[in-house]
mmCIF file of C-alpha atoms in Angstrom:
data_model
loop_
_atom_site.group_PDB
_atom_site.id
_atom_site.type_symbol
_atom_site.label_atom_id
_atom_site.label_comp_id
_atom_site.label_asym_id
_atom_site.label_seq_id
_atom_site.Cartn_x
_atom_site.Cartn_y
_atom_site.Cartn_z
ATOM 1 C CA UNK A 1 -95.137 -66.924 -21.303
ATOM 2 C CA UNK A 2 -95.845 -68.294 -24.760
ATOM 3 C CA UNK A 3 -94.721 -71.855 -25.340
ATOM 4 C CA UNK A 4 -93.359 -72.661 -28.782
ATOM 5 C CA UNK A 5 -94.892 -75.782 -30.314
ATOM 6 C CA UNK A 6 -94.174 -77.724 -33.482
ATOM 7 C CA UNK A 7 -95.827 -80.668 -35.162
ATOM 8 C CA UNK A 8 -93.951 -83.985 -35.050
ATOM 9 C CA UNK A 9 -93.197 -83.620 -38.767
ATOM 10 C CA UNK A 10 -91.432 -80.283 -38.086
ATOM 11 C CA UNK A 11 -88.813 -81.630 -35.661
ATOM 12 C CA UNK A 12 -85.393 -81.120 -37.270
ATOM 13 C CA UNK A 13 -83.303 -84.173 -38.089
ATOM 14 C CA UNK A 14 -80.881 -84.872 -35.242
ATOM 15 C CA UNK A 15 -82.772 -82.727 -32.722
ATOM 16 C CA UNK A 16 -82.861 -83.689 -29.043
ATOM 17 C CA UNK A 17 -86.242 -85.423 -28.621
ATOM 18 C CA UNK A 18 -87.266 -86.065 -25.010
ATOM 19 C CA UNK A 19 -90.212 -88.441 -24.429
ATOM 20 C CA UNK A 20 -91.871 -87.707 -21.069
ATOM 21 C CA UNK A 21 -94.418 -90.528 -21.153
ATOM 22 C CA UNK A 22 -94.441 -93.240 -18.519
ATOM 23 C CA UNK A 23 -92.594 -96.559 -18.772
ATOM 24 C CA UNK A 24 -95.499 -98.596 -20.163
ATOM 25 C CA UNK A 25 -96.169 -95.992 -22.852
ATOM 26 C CA UNK A 26 -92.480 -95.886 -23.794
ATOM 27 C CA UNK A 27 -92.271 -99.690 -23.942
ATOM 28 C CA UNK A 28 -95.274 -99.884 -26.296
ATOM 29 C CA UNK A 29 -93.755 -97.538 -28.844
ATOM 30 C CA UNK A 30 -91.566 -94.470 -29.196
ATOM 31 C CA UNK A 31 -89.509 -92.508 -31.683
ATOM 32 C CA UNK A 32 -86.242 -94.311 -32.454
ATOM 33 C CA UNK A 33 -84.013 -91.381 -31.512
ATOM 34 C CA UNK A 34 -85.952 -90.247 -28.424
ATOM 35 C CA UNK A 35 -84.564 -90.133 -24.909
ATOM 36 C CA UNK A 36 -86.939 -91.363 -22.194
ATOM 37 C CA UNK A 37 -87.337 -89.062 -19.178
ATOM 38 C CA UNK A 38 -90.791 -89.692 -17.593
ATOM 39 C CA UNK A 39 -92.685 -86.601 -16.454
ATOM 40 C CA UNK A 40 -93.536 -88.267 -13.131
ATOM 41 C CA UNK A 41 -89.859 -88.485 -12.199
ATOM 42 C CA UNK A 42 -88.525 -85.665 -14.350
ATOM 43 C CA UNK A 43 -86.719 -83.832 -11.555
ATOM 44 C CA UNK A 44 -84.866 -87.010 -10.587
ATOM 45 C CA UNK A 45 -83.555 -87.355 -14.152
ATOM 46 C CA UNK A 46 -82.874 -83.693 -14.897
ATOM 47 C CA UNK A 47 -79.120 -84.329 -14.996
ATOM 48 C CA UNK A 48 -79.614 -86.783 -17.873
ATOM 49 C CA UNK A 49 -80.722 -84.063 -20.302
ATOM 50 C CA UNK A 50 -78.276 -82.997 -23.019
ATOM 51 C CA UNK A 51 -76.039 -80.185 -21.821
ATOM 52 C CA UNK A 52 -75.429 -78.393 -25.114
ATOM 53 C CA UNK A 53 -77.326 -75.277 -26.184
ATOM 54 C CA UNK A 54 -79.549 -77.032 -28.712
ATOM 55 C CA UNK A 55 -83.291 -76.895 -28.045
ATOM 56 C CA UNK A 56 -85.063 -79.844 -26.451
ATOM 57 C CA UNK A 57 -88.181 -81.100 -28.229
ATOM 58 C CA UNK A 58 -90.557 -82.481 -25.599
ATOM 59 C CA UNK A 59 -93.152 -85.111 -26.521
ATOM 60 C CA UNK A 60 -95.845 -87.083 -24.662
ATOM 61 C CA UNK A 61 -98.950 -88.891 -25.911
ATOM 62 C CA UNK A 62 -101.108 -85.912 -26.873
ATOM 63 C CA UNK A 63 -99.280 -82.751 -25.804
ATOM 64 C CA UNK A 64 -100.493 -82.023 -22.264
ATOM 65 C CA UNK A 65 -97.649 -83.385 -20.161
ATOM 66 C CA UNK A 66 -95.070 -82.214 -22.666
ATOM 67 C CA UNK A 67 -96.539 -78.695 -22.512
ATOM 68 C CA UNK A 68 -96.117 -78.622 -18.730
ATOM 69 C CA UNK A 69 -92.544 -79.971 -18.884
ATOM 70 C CA UNK A 70 -91.684 -77.539 -21.707
ATOM 71 C CA UNK A 71 -93.048 -74.644 -19.665
ATOM 72 C CA UNK A 72 -90.992 -75.642 -16.611
ATOM 73 C CA UNK A 73 -87.820 -76.104 -18.664
ATOM 74 C CA UNK A 74 -88.178 -72.707 -20.329
ATOM 75 C CA UNK A 75 -88.739 -71.039 -16.945
ATOM 76 C CA UNK A 76 -85.556 -72.679 -15.653
ATOM 77 C CA UNK A 77 -83.034 -71.722 -18.296
ATOM 78 C CA UNK A 78 -83.527 -74.403 -20.937
ATOM 79 C CA UNK A 79 -84.667 -73.895 -24.503
ATOM 80 C CA UNK A 80 -87.565 -76.319 -24.908
ATOM 81 C CA UNK A 81 -90.202 -76.745 -27.614
ATOM 82 C CA UNK A 82 -93.448 -78.658 -27.181
ATOM 83 C CA UNK A 83 -94.349 -81.322 -29.753
ATOM 84 C CA UNK A 84 -98.001 -80.521 -30.471
ATOM 85 C CA UNK A 85 -100.285 -83.533 -30.654
ATOM 86 C CA UNK A 86 -97.554 -85.769 -29.270
ATOM 87 C CA UNK A 87 -97.085 -89.399 -30.193
ATOM 88 C CA UNK A 88 -100.717 -89.625 -31.320
ATOM 89 C CA UNK A 89 -99.918 -87.293 -34.231
ATOM 90 C CA UNK A 90 -96.467 -88.875 -34.643
ATOM 91 C CA UNK A 91 -98.168 -92.250 -35.245
ATOM 92 C CA UNK A 92 -100.877 -90.749 -37.483
ATOM 93 C CA UNK A 93 -98.124 -89.080 -39.539
ATOM 94 C CA UNK A 94 -96.528 -92.518 -40.161
ATOM 95 C CA UNK A 95 -93.245 -91.405 -38.615
ATOM 96 C CA UNK A 96 -90.900 -94.216 -37.532
ATOM 97 C CA UNK A 97 -91.505 -95.925 -34.204
ATOM 98 C CA UNK A 98 -89.839 -98.735 -32.282
ATOM 99 C CA UNK A 99 -90.985 -100.896 -29.392
ATOM 100 C CA UNK A 100 -89.083 -102.276 -26.419
ATOM 101 C CA UNK A 101 -90.745 -105.646 -27.074
ATOM 102 C CA UNK A 102 -91.145 -107.897 -30.090
ATOM 103 C CA UNK A 103 -94.634 -106.472 -30.675
ATOM 104 C CA UNK A 104 -95.474 -103.949 -33.356
ATOM 105 C CA UNK A 105 -94.978 -100.442 -31.882
ATOM 106 C CA UNK A 106 -98.122 -98.519 -30.983
ATOM 107 C CA UNK A 107 -99.148 -95.497 -28.925
ATOM 108 C CA UNK A 108 -100.514 -96.354 -25.518
#
């Protein structure tokens, strides 16, 4: 099965962006409109995903974890798209980021 991937700059405005990085990575910096659902506990939080028919854009730090989650979602009835290069490329592309602390957001 081929997995569709897009660059961070190609994510449509208003799209469902799901960040599957772990808590410390999320706290350091994330996309302002992202929803946090860590890959390590993804199954426990499956019910928190949006229930409409819009695709889910899945992001991690560099694209590995998001690829695996995207693959699983697509095999289980969801429409999911991997964000190639992840938050590393997001940051390099100067896209907006926020932090859960007072520190400047960064990619951990």
